[in-house]
Tab-separated table of C-alpha atoms in Angstrom:
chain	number	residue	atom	x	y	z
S	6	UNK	CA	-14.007	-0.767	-26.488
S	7	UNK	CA	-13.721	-4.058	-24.370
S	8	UNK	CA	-15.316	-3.769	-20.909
S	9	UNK	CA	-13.142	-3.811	-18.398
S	10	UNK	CA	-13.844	-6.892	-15.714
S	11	UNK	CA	-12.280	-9.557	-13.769
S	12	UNK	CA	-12.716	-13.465	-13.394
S	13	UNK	CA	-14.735	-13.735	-9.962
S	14	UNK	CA	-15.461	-16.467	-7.671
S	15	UNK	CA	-18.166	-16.487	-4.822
S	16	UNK	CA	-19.783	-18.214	-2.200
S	17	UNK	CA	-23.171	-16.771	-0.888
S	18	UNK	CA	-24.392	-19.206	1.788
S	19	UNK	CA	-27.540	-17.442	2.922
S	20	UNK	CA	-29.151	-17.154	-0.782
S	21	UNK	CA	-27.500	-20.482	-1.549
S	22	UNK	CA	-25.706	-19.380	-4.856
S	23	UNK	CA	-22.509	-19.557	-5.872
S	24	UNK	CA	-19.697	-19.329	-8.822
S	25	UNK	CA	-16.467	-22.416	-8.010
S	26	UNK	CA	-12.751	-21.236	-7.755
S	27	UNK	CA	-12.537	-23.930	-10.325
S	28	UNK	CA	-14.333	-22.258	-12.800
S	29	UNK	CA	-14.529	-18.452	-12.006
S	30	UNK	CA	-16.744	-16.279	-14.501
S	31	UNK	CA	-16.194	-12.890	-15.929
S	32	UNK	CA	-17.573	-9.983	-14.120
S	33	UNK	CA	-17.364	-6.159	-15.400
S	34	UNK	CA	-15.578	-3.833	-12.981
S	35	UNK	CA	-17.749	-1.693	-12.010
S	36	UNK	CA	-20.232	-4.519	-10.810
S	37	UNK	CA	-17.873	-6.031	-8.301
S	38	UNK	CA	-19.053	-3.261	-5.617
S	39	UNK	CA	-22.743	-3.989	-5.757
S	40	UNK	CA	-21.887	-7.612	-5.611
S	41	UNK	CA	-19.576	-7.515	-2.944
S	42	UNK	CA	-21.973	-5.259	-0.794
S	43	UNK	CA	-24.766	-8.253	-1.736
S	44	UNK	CA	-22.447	-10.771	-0.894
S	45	UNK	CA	-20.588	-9.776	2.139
S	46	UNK	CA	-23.699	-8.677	4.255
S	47	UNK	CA	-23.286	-11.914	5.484
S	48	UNK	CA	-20.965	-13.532	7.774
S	49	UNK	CA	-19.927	-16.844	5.928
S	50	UNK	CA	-19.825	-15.152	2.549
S	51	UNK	CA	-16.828	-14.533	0.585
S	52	UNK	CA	-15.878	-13.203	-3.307
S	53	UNK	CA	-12.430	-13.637	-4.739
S	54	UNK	CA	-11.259	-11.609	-7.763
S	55	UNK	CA	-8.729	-13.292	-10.529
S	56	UNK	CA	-6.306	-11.071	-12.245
S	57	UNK	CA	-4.572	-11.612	-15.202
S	58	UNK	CA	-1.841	-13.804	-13.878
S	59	UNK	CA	-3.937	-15.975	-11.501
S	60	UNK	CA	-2.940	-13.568	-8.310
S	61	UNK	CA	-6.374	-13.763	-6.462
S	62	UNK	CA	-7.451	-10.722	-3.765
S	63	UNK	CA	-10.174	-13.076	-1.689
S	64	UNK	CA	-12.721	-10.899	0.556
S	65	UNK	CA	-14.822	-11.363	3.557
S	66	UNK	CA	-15.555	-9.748	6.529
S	67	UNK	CA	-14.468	-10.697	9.907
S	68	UNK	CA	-17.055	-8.611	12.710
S	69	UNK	CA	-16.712	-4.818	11.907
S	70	UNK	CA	-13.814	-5.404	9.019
S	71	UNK	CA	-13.388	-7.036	5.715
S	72	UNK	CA	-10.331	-9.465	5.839
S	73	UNK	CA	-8.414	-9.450	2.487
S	74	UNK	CA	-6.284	-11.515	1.617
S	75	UNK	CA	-3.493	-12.105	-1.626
S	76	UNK	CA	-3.293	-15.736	-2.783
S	77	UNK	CA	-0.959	-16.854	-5.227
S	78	UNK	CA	-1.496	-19.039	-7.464
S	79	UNK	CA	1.540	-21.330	-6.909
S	80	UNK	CA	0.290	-21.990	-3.489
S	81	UNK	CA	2.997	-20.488	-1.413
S	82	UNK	CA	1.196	-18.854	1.203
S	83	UNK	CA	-0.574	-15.367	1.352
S	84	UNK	CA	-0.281	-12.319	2.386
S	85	UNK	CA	-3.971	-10.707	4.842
S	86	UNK	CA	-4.410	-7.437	5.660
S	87	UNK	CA	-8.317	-6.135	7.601
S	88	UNK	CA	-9.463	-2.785	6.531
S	89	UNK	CA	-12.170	-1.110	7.755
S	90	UNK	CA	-15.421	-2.011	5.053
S	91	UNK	CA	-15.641	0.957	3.296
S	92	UNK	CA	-11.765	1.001	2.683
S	93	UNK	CA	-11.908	-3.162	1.348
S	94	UNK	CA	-15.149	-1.476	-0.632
S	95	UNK	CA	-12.933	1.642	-2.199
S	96	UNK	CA	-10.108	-1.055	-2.928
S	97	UNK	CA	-12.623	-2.872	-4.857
S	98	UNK	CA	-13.645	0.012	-7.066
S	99	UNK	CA	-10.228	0.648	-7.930
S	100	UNK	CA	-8.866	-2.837	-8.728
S	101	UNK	CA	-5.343	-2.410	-10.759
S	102	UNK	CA	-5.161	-5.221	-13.345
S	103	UNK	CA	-2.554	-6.658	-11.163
S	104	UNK	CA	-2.174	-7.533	-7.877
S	105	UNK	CA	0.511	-7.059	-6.042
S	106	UNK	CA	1.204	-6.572	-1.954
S	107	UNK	CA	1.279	-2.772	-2.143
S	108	UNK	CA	-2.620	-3.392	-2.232
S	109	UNK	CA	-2.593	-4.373	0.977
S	110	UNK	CA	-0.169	-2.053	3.003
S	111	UNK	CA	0.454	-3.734	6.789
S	112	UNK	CA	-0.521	-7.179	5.310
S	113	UNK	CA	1.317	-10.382	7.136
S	114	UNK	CA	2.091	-13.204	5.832
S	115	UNK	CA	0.488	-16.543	6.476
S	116	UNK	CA	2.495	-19.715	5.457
């Protein structure tokens, strides 16, 4: 059976590592928790997830919450939502294999 995973991107400033948007690598599913609770200790750190049709869920936190946001890959804006960090850590762990705004119920848009 193929593993089930997602293309990733990251940018972890305090350990000075880091995979470009340009090149995102493959990561199994059920690591993207473990990485994202790594990564996102940290301010300035964030981890974006690729699905299949270039939709990308992008993840930081923002004081107490982790900002999420939808980009699409023809540029035209996105669509951020905060959650609380264990909810942004739950919606990790349960990525569909396509994203779509119902992901992020009470997102706004940003042009």
């Amino acid at each position: 059976m193929e593993e089930r995973g997602f293309q990733i991107y990251y940018c972890d400033f305090v350990h000075d590592s880091s995979i470009s948007s340009s090149k995102p690598e493959f990561l199994a599913a059920d690591r993207l928790v473990p990485l994202a609770e790594h990564l996102l200790a940290a301010q300035d750190n964030y981890l974006g997830v690729l699905d299949a049709h270039d939709n990308i869920l992008q993840f930081y936190v923002s004081g107490k919450d982790m900002v999420v946001e939808l980009l699409y890959p023809e540029g035209k804006g996105m669509m951020q939502c905060k959650l609380p960090l264990d909810e942004g850590m739950k919606l990790l762990g349960s990525l569909p294999d396509e994203f779509s705004e119902e992901l992020l119920p009470g997102a706004t848009y940003i042009g």
